[in-house]
mmCIF file of C-alpha atoms in Angstrom:
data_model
loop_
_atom_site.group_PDB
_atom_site.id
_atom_site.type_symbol
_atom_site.label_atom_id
_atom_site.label_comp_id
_atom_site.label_asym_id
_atom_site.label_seq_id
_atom_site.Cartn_x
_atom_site.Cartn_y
_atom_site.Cartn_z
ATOM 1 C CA UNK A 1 0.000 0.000 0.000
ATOM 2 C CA UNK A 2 1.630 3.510 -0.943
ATOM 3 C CA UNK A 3 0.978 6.168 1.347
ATOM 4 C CA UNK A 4 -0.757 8.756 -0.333
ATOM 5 C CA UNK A 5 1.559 11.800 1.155
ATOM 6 C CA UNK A 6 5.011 10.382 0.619
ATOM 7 C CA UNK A 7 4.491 7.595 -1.891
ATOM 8 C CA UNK A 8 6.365 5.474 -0.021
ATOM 9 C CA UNK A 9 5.598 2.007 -0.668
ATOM 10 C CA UNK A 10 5.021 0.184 2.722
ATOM 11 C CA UNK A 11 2.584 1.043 5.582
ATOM 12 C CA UNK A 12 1.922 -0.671 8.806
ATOM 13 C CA UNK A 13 -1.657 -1.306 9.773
ATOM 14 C CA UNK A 14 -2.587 0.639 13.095
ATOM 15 C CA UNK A 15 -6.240 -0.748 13.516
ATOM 16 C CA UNK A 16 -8.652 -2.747 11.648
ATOM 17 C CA UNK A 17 -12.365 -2.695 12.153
ATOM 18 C CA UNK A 18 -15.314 -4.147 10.604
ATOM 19 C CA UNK A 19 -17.840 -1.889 8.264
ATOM 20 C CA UNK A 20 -21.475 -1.435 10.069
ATOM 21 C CA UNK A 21 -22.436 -3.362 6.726
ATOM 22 C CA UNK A 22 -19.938 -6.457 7.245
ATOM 23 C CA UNK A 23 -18.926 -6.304 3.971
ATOM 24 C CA UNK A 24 -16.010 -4.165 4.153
ATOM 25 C CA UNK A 25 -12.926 -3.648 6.313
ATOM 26 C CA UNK A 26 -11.876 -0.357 7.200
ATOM 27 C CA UNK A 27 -8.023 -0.079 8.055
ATOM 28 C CA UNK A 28 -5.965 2.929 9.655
ATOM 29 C CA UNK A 29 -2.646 2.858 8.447
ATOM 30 C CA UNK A 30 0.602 4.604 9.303
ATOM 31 C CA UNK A 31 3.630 5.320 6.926
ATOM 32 C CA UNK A 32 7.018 4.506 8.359
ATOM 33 C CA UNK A 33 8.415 7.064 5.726
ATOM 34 C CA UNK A 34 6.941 9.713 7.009
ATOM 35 C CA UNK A 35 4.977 8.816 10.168
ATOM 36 C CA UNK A 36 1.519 9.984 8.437
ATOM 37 C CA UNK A 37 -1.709 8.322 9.318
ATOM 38 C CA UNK A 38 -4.309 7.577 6.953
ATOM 39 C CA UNK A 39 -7.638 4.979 6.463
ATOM 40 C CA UNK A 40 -7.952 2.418 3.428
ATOM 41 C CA UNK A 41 -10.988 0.410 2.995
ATOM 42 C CA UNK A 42 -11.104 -3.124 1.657
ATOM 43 C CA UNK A 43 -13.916 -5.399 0.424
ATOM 44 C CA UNK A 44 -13.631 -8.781 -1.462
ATOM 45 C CA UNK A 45 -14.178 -8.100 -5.099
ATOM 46 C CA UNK A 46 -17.574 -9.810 -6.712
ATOM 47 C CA UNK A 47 -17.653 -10.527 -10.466
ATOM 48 C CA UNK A 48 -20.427 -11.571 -12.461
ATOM 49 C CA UNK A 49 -20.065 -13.576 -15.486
ATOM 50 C CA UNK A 50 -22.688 -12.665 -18.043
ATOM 51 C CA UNK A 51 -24.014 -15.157 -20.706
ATOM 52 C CA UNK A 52 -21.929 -13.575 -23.261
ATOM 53 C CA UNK A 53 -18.723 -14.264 -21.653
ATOM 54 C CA UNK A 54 -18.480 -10.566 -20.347
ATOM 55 C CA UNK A 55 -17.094 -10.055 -16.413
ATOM 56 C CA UNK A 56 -18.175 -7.371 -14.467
ATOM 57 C CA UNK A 57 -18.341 -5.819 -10.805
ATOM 58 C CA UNK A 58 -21.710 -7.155 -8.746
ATOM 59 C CA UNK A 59 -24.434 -4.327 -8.815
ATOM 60 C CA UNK A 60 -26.590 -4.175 -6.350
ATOM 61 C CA UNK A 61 -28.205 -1.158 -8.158
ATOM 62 C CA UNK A 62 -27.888 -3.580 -10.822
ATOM 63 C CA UNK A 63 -30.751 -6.056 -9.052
ATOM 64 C CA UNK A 64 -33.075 -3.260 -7.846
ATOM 65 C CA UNK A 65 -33.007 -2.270 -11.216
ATOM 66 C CA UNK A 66 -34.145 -4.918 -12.766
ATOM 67 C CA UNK A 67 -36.792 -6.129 -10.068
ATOM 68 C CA UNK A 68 -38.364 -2.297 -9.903
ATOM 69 C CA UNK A 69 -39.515 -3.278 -13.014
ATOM 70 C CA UNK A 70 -41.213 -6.328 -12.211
ATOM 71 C CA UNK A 71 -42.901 -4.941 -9.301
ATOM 72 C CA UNK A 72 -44.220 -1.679 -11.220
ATOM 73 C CA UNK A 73 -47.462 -1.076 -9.724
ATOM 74 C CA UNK A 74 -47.199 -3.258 -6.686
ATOM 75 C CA UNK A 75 -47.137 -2.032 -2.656
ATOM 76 C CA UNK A 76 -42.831 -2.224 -3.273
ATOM 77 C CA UNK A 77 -40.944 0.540 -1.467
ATOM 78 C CA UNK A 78 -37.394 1.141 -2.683
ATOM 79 C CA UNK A 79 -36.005 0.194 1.121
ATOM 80 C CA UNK A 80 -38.170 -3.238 0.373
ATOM 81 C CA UNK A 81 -35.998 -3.471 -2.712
ATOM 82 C CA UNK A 82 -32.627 -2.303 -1.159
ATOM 83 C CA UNK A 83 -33.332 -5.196 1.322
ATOM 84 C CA UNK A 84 -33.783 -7.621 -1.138
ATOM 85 C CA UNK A 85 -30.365 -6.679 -3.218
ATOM 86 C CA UNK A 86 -29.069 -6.822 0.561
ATOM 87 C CA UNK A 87 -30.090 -10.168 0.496
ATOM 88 C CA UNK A 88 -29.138 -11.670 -2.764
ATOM 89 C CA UNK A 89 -25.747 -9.998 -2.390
ATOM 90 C CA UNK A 90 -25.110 -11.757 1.193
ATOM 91 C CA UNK A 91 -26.749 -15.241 -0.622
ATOM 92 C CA UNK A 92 -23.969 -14.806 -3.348
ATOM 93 C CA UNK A 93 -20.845 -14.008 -1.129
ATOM 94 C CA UNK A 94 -21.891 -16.487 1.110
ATOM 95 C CA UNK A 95 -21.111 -19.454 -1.804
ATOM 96 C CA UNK A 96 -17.374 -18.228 -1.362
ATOM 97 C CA UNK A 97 -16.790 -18.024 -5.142
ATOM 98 C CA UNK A 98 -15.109 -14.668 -6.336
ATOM 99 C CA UNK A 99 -17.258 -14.877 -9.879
ATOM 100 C CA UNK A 100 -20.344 -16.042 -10.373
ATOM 101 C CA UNK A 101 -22.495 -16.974 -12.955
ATOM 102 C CA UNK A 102 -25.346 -14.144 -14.246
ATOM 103 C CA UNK A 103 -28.162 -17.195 -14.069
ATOM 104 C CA UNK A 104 -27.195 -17.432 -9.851
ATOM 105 C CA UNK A 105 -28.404 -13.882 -9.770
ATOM 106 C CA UNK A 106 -31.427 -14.378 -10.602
ATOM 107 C CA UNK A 107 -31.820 -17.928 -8.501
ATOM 108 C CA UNK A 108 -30.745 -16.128 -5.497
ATOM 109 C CA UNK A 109 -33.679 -12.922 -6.924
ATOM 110 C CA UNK A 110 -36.247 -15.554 -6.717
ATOM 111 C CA UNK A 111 -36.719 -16.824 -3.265
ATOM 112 C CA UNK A 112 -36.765 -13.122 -1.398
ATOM 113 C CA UNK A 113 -39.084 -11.694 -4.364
ATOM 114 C CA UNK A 114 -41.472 -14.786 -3.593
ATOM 115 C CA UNK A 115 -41.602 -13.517 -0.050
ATOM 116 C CA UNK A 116 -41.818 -10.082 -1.185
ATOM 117 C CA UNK A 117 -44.659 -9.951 -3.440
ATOM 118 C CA UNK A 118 -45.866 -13.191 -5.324
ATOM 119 C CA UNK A 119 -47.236 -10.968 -8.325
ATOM 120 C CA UNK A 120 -43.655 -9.389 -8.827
ATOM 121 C CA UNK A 121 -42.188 -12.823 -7.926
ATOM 122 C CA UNK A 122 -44.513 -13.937 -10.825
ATOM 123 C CA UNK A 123 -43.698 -11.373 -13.225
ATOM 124 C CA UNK A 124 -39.539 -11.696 -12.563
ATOM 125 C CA UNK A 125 -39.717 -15.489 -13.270
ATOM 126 C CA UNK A 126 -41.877 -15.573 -16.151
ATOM 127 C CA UNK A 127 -38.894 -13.266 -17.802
ATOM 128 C CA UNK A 128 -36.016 -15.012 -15.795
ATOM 129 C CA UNK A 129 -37.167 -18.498 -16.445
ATOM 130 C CA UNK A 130 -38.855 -17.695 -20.186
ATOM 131 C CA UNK A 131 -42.124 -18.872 -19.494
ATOM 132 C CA UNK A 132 -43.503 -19.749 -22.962
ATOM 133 C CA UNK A 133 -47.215 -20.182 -22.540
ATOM 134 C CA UNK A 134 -49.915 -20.239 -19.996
ATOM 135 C CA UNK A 135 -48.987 -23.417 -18.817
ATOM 136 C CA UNK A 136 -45.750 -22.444 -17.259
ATOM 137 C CA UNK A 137 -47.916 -19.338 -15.695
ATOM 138 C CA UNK A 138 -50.602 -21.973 -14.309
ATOM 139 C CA UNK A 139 -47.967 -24.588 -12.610
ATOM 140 C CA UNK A 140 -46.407 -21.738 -10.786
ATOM 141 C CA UNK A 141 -49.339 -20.332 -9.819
ATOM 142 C CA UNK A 142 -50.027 -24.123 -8.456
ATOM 143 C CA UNK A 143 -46.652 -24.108 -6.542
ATOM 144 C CA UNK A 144 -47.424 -20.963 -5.012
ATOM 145 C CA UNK A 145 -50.344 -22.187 -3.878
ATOM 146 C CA UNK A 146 -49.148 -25.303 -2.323
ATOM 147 C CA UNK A 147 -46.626 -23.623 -0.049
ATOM 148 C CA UNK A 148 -49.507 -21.452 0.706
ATOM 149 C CA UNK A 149 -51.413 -24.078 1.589
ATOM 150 C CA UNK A 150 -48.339 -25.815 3.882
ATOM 151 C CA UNK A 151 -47.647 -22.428 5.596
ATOM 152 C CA UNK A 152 -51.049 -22.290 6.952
ATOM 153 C CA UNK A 153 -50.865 -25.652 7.781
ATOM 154 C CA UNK A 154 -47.582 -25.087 9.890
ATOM 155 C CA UNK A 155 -49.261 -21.969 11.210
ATOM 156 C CA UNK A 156 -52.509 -23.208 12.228
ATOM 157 C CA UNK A 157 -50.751 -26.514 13.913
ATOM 158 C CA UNK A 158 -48.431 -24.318 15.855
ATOM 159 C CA UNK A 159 -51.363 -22.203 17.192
ATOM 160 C CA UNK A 160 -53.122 -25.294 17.886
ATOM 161 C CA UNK A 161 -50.294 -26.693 20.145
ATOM 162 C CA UNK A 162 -51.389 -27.400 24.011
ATOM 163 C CA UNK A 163 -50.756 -24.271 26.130
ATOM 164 C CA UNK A 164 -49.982 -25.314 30.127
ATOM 165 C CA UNK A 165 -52.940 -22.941 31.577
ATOM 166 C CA UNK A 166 -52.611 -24.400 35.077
ATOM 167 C CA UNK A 167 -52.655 -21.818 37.814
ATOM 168 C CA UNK A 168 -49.158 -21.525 39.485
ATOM 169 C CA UNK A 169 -49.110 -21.893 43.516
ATOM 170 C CA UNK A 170 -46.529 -19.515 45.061
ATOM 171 C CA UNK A 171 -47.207 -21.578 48.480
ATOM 172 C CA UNK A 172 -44.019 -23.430 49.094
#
């Protein structure tokens, strides 16, 4: 690392502390040139390999982009969407890899649109996943449905489960 006053080419890290995001590292750095302090921050790079062989930087702005299009019209707010780029981009450095593949973008979109807003969700995957007729429409629909149905299944069993309602005695 040069320091940025002297140009010198070494520097000796001071202090190293986590970003409030987690997704960088913020280091304070002193020259031993010079003796000047000064801050670097550092975050693993994230590359994205497009179907055409192209690499480029993740996006985040990149994902809200392209979702804030399928969810035109819906009850979306932009912090819903910044939470869901939050999300996909935590899903994809969590895998470890350094590049990833454009198509695991839009896996990782799917589940935490789903929970978002199934009409978006909908919309995204009949793009993402080139639905061809109403078929393709009418089995996810079905899908939906059935964890629908399991969820309030799950739900209603857990409200259902005994609750001790026996008066306590503080006599010892």
């Amino acid at each position: 690392m040069f320091c940025p006053f002297c140009r010198h080419p070494d520097s000796r890290v001071v202090d190293s502390r986590t970003s409030d995001d987690g997704l960088s590292i913020r280091r304070r750095r002193q020259c031993p040139e010079c003796g000047r302090r000064f801050s670097t921050s550092e975050t693993a790079s994230l590359n994205i390999i497009k179907r055409s062989g192209v690499v480029e930087p993740f996006s985040r702005e990149k994902i809200v982009s392209g979702v804030r299009k399928a969810c035109q019209g819906r009850p979306v707010t932009d912090s819903d969407l910044a939470m869901l780029a939050q999300k996909v981009e935590e899903t994809i450095r969590q895998t470890g890899a350094s590049q990833v593949d454009a198509n695991d973008i839009g896996l990782a979109i799917l589940p935490p649109l789903r929970d978002l807003d199934e009409v978006a969700y909908l919309r995204f995957a009949s793009v993402y996943q080139g639905f061809d007729s109403l078929d393709d429409f009418e089995s996810a629909i079905t899908q939906l449905r059935t964890e629908h149905t399991i969820r309030s299944q799950t739900h209603t069993a857990a409200d259902a489960a005994p609750v001790d309602t026996a008066p306590t005695s503080n006599k010892p």
